[in-house]
Each structure stands twice: as C-alpha cells, then as structure tokens.
Short mmCIF file of C-alpha atoms in Angstrom, two decimals:
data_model
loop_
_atom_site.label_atom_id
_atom_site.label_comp_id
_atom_site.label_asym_id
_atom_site.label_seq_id
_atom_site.Cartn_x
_atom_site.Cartn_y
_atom_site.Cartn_z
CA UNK A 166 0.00 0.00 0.00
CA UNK A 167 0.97 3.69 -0.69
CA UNK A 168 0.53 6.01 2.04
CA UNK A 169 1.79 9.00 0.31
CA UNK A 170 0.52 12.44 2.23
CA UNK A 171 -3.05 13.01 0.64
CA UNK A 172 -4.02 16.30 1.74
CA UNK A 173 -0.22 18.41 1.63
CA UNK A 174 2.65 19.56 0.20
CA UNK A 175 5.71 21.36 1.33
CA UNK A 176 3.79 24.35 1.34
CA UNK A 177 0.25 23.88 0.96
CA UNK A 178 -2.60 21.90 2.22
CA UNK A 179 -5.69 20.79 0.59
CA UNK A 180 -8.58 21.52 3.79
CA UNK A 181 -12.22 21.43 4.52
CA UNK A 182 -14.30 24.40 3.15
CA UNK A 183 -15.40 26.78 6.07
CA UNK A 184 -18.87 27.96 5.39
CA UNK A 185 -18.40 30.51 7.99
CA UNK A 186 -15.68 32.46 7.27
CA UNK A 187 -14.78 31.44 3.31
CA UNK A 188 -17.35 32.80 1.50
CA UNK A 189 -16.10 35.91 2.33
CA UNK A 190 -12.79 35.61 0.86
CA UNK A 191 -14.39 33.99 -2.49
CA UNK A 192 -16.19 36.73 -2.30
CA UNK A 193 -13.18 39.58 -2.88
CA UNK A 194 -11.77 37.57 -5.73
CA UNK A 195 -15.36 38.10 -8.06
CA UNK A 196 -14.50 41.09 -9.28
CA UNK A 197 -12.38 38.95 -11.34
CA UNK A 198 -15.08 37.85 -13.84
CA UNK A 199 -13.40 35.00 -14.76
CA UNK A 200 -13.66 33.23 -10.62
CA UNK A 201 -17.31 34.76 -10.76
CA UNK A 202 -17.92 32.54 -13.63
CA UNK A 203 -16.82 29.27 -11.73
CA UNK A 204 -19.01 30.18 -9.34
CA UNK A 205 -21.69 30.58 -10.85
CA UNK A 206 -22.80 29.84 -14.35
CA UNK A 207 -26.42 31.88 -14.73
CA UNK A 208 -26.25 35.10 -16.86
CA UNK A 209 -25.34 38.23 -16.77
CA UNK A 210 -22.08 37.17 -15.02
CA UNK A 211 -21.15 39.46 -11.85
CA UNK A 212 -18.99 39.89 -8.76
CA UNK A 213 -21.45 37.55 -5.87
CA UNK A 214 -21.81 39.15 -2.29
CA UNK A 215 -20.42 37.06 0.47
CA UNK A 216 -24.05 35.14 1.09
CA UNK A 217 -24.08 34.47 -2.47
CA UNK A 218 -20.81 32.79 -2.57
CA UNK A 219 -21.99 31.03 0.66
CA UNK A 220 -25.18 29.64 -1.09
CA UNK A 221 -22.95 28.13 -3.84
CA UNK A 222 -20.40 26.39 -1.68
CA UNK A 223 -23.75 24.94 0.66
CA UNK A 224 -24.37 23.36 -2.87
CA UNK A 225 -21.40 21.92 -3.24
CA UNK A 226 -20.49 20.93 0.41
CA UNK A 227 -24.05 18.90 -0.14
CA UNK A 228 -23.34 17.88 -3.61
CA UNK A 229 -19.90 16.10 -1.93
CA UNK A 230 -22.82 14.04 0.49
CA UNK A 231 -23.88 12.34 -2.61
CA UNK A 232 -20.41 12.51 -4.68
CA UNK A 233 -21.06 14.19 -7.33
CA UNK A 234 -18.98 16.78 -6.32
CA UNK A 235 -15.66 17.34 -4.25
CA UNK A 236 -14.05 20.67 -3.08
CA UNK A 237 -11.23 21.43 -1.17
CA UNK A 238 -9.94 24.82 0.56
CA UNK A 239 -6.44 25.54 -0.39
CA UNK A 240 -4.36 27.04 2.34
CA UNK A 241 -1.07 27.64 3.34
CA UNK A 242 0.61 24.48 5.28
CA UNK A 243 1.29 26.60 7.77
CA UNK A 244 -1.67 29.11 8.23
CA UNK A 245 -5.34 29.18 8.01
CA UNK A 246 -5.55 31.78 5.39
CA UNK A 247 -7.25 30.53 2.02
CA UNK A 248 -5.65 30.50 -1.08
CA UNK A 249 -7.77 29.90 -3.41
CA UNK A 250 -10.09 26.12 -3.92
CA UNK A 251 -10.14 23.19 -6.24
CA UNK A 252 -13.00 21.26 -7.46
CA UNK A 253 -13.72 18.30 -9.13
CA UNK A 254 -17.33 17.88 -10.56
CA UNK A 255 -19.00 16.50 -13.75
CA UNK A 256 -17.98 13.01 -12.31
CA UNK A 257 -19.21 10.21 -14.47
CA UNK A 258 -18.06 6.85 -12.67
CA UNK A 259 -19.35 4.34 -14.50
CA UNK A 260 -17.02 5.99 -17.08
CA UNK A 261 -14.42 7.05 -14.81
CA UNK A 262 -14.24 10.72 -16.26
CA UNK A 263 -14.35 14.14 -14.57
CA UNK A 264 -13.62 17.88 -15.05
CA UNK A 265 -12.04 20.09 -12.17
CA UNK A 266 -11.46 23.22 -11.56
CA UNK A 267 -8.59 25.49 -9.83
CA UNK A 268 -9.29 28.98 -8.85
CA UNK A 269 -6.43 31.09 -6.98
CA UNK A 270 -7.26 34.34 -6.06
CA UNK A 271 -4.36 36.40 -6.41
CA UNK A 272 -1.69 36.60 -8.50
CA UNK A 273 0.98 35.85 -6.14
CA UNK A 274 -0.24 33.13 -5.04
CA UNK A 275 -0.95 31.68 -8.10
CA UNK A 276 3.24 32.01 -8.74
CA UNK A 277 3.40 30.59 -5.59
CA UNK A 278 0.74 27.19 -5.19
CA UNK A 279 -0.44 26.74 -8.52
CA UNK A 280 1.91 24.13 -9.57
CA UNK A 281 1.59 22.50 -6.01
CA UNK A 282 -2.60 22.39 -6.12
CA UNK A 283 -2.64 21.50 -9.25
CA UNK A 284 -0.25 18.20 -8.11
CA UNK A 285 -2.16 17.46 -5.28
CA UNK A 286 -5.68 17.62 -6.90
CA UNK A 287 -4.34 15.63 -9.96
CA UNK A 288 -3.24 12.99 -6.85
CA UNK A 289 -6.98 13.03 -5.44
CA UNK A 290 -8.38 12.11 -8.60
CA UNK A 291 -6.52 10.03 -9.79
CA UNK A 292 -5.18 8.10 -7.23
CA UNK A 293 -7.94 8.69 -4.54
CA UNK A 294 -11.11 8.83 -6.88
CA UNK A 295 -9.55 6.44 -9.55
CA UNK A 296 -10.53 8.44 -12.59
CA UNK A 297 -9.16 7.30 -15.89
CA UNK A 298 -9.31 10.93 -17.27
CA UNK A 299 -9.89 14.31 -16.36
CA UNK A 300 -10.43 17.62 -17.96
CA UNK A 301 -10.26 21.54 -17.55
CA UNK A 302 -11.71 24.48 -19.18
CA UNK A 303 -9.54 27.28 -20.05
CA UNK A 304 -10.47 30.84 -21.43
CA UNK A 305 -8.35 31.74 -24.66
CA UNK A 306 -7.41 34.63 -22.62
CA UNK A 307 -5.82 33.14 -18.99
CA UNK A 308 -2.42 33.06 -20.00
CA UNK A 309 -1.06 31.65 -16.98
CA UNK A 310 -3.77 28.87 -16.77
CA UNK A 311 -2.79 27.55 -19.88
CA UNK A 312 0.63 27.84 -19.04
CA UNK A 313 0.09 25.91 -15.73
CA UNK A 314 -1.23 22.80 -17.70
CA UNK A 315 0.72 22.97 -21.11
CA UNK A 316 3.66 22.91 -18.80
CA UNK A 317 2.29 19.58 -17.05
CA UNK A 318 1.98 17.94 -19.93
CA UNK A 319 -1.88 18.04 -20.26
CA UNK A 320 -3.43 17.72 -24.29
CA UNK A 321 -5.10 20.13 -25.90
CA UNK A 322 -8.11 18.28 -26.75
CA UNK A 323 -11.09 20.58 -27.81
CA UNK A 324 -10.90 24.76 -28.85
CA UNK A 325 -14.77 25.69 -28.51
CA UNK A 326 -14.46 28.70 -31.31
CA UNK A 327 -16.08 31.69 -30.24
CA UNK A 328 -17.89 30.22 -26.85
CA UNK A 329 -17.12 32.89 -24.90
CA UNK A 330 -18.22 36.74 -25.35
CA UNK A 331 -15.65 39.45 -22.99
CA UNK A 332 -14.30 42.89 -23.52
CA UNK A 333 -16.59 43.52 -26.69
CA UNK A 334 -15.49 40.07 -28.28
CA UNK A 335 -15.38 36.14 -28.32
CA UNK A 336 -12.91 34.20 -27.42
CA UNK A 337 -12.22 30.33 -27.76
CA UNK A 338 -12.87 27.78 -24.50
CA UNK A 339 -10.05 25.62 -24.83
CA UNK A 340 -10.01 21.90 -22.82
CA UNK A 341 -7.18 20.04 -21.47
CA UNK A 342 -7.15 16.28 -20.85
CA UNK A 343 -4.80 14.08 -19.26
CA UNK A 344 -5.53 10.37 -18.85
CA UNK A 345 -4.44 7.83 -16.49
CA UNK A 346 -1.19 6.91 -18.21
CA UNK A 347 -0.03 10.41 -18.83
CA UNK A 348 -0.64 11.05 -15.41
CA UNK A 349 1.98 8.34 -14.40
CA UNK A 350 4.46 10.32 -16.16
CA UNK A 351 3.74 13.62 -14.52
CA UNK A 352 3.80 12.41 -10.96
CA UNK A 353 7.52 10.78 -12.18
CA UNK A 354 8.80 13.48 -12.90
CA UNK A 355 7.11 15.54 -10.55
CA UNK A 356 8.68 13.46 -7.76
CA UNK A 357 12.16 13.85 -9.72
CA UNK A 358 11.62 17.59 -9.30
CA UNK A 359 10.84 17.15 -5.95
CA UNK B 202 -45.86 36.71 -45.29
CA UNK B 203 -42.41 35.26 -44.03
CA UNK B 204 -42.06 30.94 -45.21
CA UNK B 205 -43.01 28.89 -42.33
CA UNK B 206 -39.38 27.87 -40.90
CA UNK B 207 -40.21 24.91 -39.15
CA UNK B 208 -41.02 22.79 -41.86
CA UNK B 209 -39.01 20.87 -44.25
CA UNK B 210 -39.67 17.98 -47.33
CA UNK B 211 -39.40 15.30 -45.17
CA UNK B 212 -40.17 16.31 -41.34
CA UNK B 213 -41.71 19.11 -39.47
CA UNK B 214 -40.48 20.70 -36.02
CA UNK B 215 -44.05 20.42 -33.97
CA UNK B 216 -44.86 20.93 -30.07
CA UNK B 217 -44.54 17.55 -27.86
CA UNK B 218 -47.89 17.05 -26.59
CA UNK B 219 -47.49 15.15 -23.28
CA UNK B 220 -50.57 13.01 -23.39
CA UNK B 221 -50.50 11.40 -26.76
CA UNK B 222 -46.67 12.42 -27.35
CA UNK B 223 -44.62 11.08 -24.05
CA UNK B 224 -46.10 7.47 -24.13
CA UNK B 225 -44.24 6.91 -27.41
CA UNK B 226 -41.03 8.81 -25.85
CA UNK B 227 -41.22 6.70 -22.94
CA UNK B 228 -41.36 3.21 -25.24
CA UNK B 229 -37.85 4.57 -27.42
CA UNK B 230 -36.20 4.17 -24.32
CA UNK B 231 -36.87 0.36 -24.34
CA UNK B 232 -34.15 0.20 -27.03
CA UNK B 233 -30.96 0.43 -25.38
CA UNK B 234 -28.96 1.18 -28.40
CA UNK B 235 -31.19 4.43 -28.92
CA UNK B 236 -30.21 5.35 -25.09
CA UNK B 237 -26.24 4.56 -26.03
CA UNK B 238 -26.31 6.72 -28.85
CA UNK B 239 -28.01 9.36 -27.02
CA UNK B 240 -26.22 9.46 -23.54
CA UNK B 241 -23.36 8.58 -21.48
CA UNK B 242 -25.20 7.89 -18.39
CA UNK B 243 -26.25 4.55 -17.85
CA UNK B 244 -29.63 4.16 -19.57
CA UNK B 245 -32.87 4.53 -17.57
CA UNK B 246 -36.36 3.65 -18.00
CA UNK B 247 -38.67 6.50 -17.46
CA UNK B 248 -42.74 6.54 -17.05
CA UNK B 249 -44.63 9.17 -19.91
CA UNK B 250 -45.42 10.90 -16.19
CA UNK B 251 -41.98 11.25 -14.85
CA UNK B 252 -40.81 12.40 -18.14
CA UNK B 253 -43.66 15.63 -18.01
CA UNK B 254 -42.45 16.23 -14.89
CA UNK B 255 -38.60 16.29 -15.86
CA UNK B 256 -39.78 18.57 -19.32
CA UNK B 257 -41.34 20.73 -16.61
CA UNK B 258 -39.06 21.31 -14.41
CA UNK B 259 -36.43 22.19 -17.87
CA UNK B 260 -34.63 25.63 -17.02
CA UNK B 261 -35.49 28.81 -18.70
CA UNK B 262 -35.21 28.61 -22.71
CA UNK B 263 -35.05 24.77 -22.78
CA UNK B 264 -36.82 23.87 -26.09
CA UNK B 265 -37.76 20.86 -27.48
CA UNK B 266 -39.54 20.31 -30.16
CA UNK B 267 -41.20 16.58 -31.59
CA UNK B 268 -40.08 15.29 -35.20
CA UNK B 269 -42.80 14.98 -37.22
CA UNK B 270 -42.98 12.46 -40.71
CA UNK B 271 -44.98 14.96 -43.39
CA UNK B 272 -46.28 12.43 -45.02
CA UNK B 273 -48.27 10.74 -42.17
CA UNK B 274 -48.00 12.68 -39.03
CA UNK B 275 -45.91 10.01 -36.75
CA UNK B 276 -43.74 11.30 -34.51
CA UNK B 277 -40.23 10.00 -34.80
CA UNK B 278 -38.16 11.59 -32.27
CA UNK B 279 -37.22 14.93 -30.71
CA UNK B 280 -34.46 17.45 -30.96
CA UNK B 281 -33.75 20.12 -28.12
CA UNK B 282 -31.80 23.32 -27.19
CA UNK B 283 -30.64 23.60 -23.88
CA UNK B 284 -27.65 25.06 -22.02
CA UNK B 285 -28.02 28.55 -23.41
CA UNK B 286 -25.57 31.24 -23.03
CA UNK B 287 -26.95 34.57 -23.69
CA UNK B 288 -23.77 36.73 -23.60
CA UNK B 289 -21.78 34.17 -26.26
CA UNK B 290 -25.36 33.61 -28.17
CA UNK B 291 -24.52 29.62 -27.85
CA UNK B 292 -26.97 26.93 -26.74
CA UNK B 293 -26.34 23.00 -27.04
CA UNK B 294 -28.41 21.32 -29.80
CA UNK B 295 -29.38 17.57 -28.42
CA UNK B 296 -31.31 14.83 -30.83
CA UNK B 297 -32.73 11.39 -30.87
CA UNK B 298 -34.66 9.48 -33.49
CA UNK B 299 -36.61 7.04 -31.28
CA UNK B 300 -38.33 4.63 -34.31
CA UNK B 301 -35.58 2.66 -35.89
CA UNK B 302 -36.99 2.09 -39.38
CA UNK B 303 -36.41 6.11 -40.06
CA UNK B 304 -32.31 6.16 -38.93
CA UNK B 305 -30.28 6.82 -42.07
CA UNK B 306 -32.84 8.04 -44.21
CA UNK B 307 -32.01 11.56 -43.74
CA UNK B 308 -35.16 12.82 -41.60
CA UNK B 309 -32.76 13.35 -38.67
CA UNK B 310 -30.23 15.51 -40.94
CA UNK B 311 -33.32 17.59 -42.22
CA UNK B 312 -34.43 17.82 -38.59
CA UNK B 313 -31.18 19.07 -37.49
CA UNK B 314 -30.66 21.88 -40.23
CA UNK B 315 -34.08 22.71 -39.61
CA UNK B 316 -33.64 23.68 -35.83
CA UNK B 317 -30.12 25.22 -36.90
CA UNK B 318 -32.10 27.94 -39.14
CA UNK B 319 -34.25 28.08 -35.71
CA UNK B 320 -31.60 28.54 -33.50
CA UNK B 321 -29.65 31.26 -36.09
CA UNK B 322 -32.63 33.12 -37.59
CA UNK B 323 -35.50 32.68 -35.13
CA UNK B 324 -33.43 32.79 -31.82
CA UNK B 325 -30.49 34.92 -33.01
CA UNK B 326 -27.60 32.62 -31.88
CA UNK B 327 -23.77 32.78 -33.17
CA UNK B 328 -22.82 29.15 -31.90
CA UNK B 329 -24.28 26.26 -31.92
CA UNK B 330 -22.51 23.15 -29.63
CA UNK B 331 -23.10 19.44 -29.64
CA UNK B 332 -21.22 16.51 -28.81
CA UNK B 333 -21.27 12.84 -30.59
CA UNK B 334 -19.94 9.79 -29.32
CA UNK B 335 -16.77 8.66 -31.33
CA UNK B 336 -19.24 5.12 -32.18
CA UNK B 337 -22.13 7.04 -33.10
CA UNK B 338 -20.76 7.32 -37.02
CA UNK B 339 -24.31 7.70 -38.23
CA UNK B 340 -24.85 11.04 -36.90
CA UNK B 341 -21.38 12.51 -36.73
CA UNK B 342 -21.64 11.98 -40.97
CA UNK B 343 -24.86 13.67 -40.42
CA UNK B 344 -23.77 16.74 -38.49
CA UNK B 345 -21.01 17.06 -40.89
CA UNK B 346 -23.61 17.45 -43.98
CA UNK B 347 -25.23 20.54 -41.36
CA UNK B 348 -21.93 21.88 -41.58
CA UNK B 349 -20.58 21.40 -37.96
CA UNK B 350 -16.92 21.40 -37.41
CA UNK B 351 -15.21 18.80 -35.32
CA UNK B 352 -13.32 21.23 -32.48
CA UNK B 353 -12.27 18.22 -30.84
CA UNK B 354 -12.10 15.32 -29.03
CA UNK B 355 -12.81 14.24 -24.83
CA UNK B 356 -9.94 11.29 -25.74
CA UNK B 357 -11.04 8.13 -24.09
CA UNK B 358 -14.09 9.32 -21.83
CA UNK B 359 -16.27 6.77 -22.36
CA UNK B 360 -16.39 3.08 -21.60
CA UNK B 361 -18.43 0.94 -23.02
CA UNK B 362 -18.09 -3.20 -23.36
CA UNK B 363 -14.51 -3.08 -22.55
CA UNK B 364 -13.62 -0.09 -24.66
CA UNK B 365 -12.97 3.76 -24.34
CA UNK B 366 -14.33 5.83 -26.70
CA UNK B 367 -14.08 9.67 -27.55
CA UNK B 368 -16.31 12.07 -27.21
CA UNK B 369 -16.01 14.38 -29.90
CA UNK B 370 -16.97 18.41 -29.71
CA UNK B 371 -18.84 19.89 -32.88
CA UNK B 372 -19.57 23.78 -33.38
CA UNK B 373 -21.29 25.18 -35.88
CA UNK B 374 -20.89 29.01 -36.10
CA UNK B 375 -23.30 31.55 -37.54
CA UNK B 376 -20.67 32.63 -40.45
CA UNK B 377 -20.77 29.11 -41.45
CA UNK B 378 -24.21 28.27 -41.49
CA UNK B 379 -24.61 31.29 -43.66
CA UNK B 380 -22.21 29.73 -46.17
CA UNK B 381 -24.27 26.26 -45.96
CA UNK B 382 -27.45 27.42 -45.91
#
C-alpha cells in the first residue's frame, strides 16, 4: 500500500471548506469575472456578495454528500488563510471521467501554489477517486492557466471557437485532458523535481 | 408573409404534446442502443409521467420540439436546445430518433438543419454546440452534412463493453451556417 501524504505539500494543504468564514474571501476575488464565472454559471455574469458565494459552496459541500462533487480549501501548510479552492465535478463513474477546476485568487499566489494544487488535486483524482481521465476548461485569454497545464503535460483536446463573449469580443474555451497513463508520467517526474 | 421555418420535405419541427406524445417517448427508451447513442449515463427507464415532470421542471429557454414524418403525421423523435448562453449567443443542440426504421434516411439531418435555421434566424444565436460519441458514425456523418466542425475530441471518456471511446466536440458558427445554408 501507498501512504503518500493526501491532503499536503511542502507548502500547501488541501482543507475542509469553512462555510463561515470562506465565503467571504471567495467573495473579494469576483470582481475577477473570470472566478465569478466558476461560481456561478447563470447570466449576466457578476462579482457575488459574500451570502451568495456562501449559497454556492452549501451546494457543493451537499453535492460532496452524494459525490457528485468534491471541493477542497487551499491554504497555506502553515496558516489558516485561504488561497484559493479546487473542485472536481462532472464526475461520471461508470465511465471514470471528470472535469475540475482550480481557482487562486491572487496573482501571487498563483506564482506561488499553482503548480503544487494542481499536483495534489491531480493525486486526489486520480489516485484517490480512480478516474481514468480528467479535464479543464480554459479561457483563450488566462495566459497563466494555460501555461500551468501545457507545462504539465496536459493535451489540448477541444478549442470551442467563439464560446465565450468578454471585452466587446469572443474568445475560444479551450479543454485540457490528461488520462491515467499520462498522469503516471507527470507524478515521475514531478517526484524527480521534488 | 415570411415561409413557415419549421417545416421541411421530409419532417416538421411540432410541439410535444405530453398526453399522446410522451407514451411513445417513454417506449424509445426500451431500445438500449437508442439510449447509447443518445447518452453517457447509464440508460434509464422513465414513465410518460416522470418524463412531463422532468420537461417541466427544464430551465429557462429549454426547447424541445417533436419530429414529425410529413407524409403521415408520426412522430419519430425529438431534438432540443438547452444550455443557453446569452452573452456568447450559444446553446447545445441535443437529438434522438426514437423509431428505428427512419435512422439513415435523412429525416434526422433535415431535422437538425431545420432547428439550426431556428436557433440562427429565429433565436439569433452565433454558436451552436453538440457533442457525438466517437461510435455514433451515423450522426457525426450527419452533423457534418449541417456543416458542424469537429473542435475536438474528450480522448477516451467513455467506456463501453470493454472499450474507451471519444467524445467528440462539434460547433457550428453563424458565419458558417450562412455559407451552408
């Protein structure tokens, strides 16, 4: 058996959602459309008030009671403050595919945890959840999401053209795959990095 | 007078009608291939009532609409648009021929275009998405003669008898259903 730490890194920590005090936080970061739009996916899109961001994450907290859903608080190892939060939904099990989601707030800490979340959740579904694939959805525009996963090694699999309308034009949605065996090769090398 | 756009040679575009309509709808579902083709969950049996109640329950601008034969009236299957996303002017177009005897003989290619030159003329969309299952060869030949562009694939997401599958990702974009039409 492999008892490798589930839930941290060096520096981060994947933790329980606090209903209480989160929603707050999420809360600051929707002025960026783009979190505002994980958050919620009814139209107009708009920065959410703290109770609105509390109602979504109720959702989810119940949605994880009947697995179709899971979603983790991403903090500092060493603090309580929150980071940002990854999710994995659209979990089809009898096909063993899912799409996730990773949302950091600010831009420092993206530089700083992205690469680390991003190892960690890939390690809770694949290893924990025993997908066979999973998938992301990028915005043409978030150059430093599609940096993150082009740099793990995940596929370009699917360029939605035009699915997305923003500062007076479309953009493309662009999805990234990796399946089970390419995820063998990441978590290699990302222990050889390590 | 503007030409009635919900009608074609072959099939019409009609309203379901849940008494007469959903008892027929319920029995395509006894054909498990029709439910492969259609779905990746695993397929489910579904009373005419439980399927009202599901239609009625459909979020704002969900729109289905019955396949109807011109020559005789039967309904054949349905085709839907769902998933709609004002700002982008996208929806996702979803269909299913439930009576076996009319696959392949082009009434579910008219019905598609047909609810394209809905979905671009009527409801004023740029995009239109769907998404076939890399087995389903049938229709993804048929979306291609609607003119929608494979954008790519979901590699391996499904399983079915022992196999994965792809799911593939079509568009069709308002510039190119111009050139088509």
């Amino acid at each position: 058996m492999n008892y490798r730490p589930l839930f941290e890194d060096r520096d981060l920590r994947l933790a329980s959602i606090d209903l209480e005090k989160d929603p707050k936080v999420i809360a600051g970061w929707t002025s960026d459309l783009t979190v505002a739009r994980r958050l919620r996916s009814d139209e107009p899109v708009r920065p959410l008030a703290a109770h609105e961001v509390r109602k979504v994450l109720d959702e989810w907290v119940k949605e994880r009671e009947k697995h179709d859903t899971y979603v983790f608080a991403l903090r500092p190892r060493e603090s309580d403050d929150l980071v940002g939060y990854y999710r994995i939904d659209s979990l089809t099990w009898v096909h063993g595919s899912a799409s996730f989601e990773l949302v950091i707030g600010k831009a420092d800490d993206w530089a700083a945890y992205a690469t680390a979340a991003l190892e960690l959740g890939l390690q809770f579904a694949f290893d924990e959840l025993n997908m066979f694939r999973v998938k992301v959805r990028v915005e043409e525009f978030d150059a430093r999401a599609r940096s993150l996963y082009e740099s793990a090694n995940f596929y370009l699999e699917v360029r939605q053209r035009q699915a997305l309308y923003e500062q007076g034009r479309y953009w493309d949605v662009l999805h990234y795959g990796m399946l089970r065996p390419e995820y063998s090769v990441y978590h290699q090398q990302m222990g050889v990095a390590a | 007078m503007i030409a009635p756009i919900l009608t074609g040679k072959l099939v019409r575009l009609d309203v379901l009608n849940a008494e007469e309509d959903l008892e027929q709808w319920a029995g395509w579902f006894r054909n498990g291939e029709f439910q492969r083709l259609l779905d990746d969950t695993p397929a489910a049996l579904y009373t005419p009532a439980q399927i009202k109640e599901w239609l009625e329950k459909a979020p704002a601008g969900y729109t289905i609409f019955g396949i109807r034969t011109l020559c005789d009236d039967r309904l054949i299957g349905f085709v839907e648009l769902s998933g709609f996303r004002w700002s982008a002017r996208s929806a996702w177009v979803g269909i299913g021929i439930g009576l076996r005897e009319f696959w392949g003989g082009g009434y579910g290619t008219e019905a598609m275009r047909l609810v394209c030159k809905y979905a671009f003329e009527t409801v004023n969309l740029n995009r239109i998405n769907l998404n076939v299952f890399e087995y389903n060869e049938r229709a993804y030949r048929s979306y291609v003669k609607c003119g929608f562009k494979e954008e790519g694939r979901s590699r391996q997401a499904m399983l079915r008898d022992g196999k994965r599958w792809d799911v593939i990702y079509m568009g069709l974009l308002r510039e190119e259903w111009q050139a088509v039409d």
